[in-house]
Amino acid sequence: MKKRIFVVLVLSVSSLTPSSLGSQPQSEQQPGHQKNYYNCLHGYSGCDSSLLTDAERTEVQRAAHQRNYNNCLRGYSGCDPSQLGDAERTQVQQAAHQRNYNNCLRGYSACDSSQLTASEQESVSETRHDKAESVPAQTTPPRFYTNKDGQRVQSPTYSKTVPPGATAQCRDGTYSFSQNHRGTCSHHGGVAKWLD
């Protein structure tokens, strides 16, 4: 009986090929390769570009270029303008100009009025004049809401002077009475300045 077990064991070991002893099956290598490719494609850490095929490397470079272009187009910090083509650079400049114009129209602090055309400056002046006239006097009773802590808080309110209890001025000209900084002026263009 012992001889038969020994013979079966020897035959089993001799049937193994050197490649099956020294490497993992293809099915076990594939998920790791796919994960690496995914990390490279999305610009995540854990990317080893030396493991990519030529076709994958081309796709990764194309995806990185597109991410950079999107960052530049939106004015995000991850933008490298030196990587843009001429047509892309023009579109990025147009998008930056439009963002600046929108900031000026809304009265945001990020406005650089020196970058506006004469007609844009006129539109901004008219909009600011209209806003100044439309700020109502505090004649209607204020509205209130209940915050996440269960406190009754006055809703953002227009006022020509800083109302008592205001904690921030929003970019649309309203005053917020928020008890927490998080989310303050979220529906009013963000915080222009804190008062507390």
Tab-separated table of C-alpha atoms in Angstrom, residues 4-16:
chain	number	residue	atom	x	y	z
A	4	ARG	CA	1.360	2.604	-4.363
A	5	ILE	CA	0.961	5.911	-2.492
A	6	PHE	CA	4.622	6.719	-3.154
A	7	VAL	CA	4.255	5.934	-6.879
A	8	VAL	CA	1.102	8.083	-7.151
A	9	LEU	CA	2.853	10.939	-5.330
A	10	VAL	CA	5.919	10.711	-7.609
A	11	LEU	CA	3.727	10.668	-10.712
A	12	SER	CA	1.746	13.669	-9.448
A	13	VAL	CA	4.895	15.724	-8.772
A	14	SER	CA	6.501	14.755	-12.086
A	15	SER	CA	3.395	15.852	-13.995
A	16	LEU	CA	3.807	19.437	-12.757
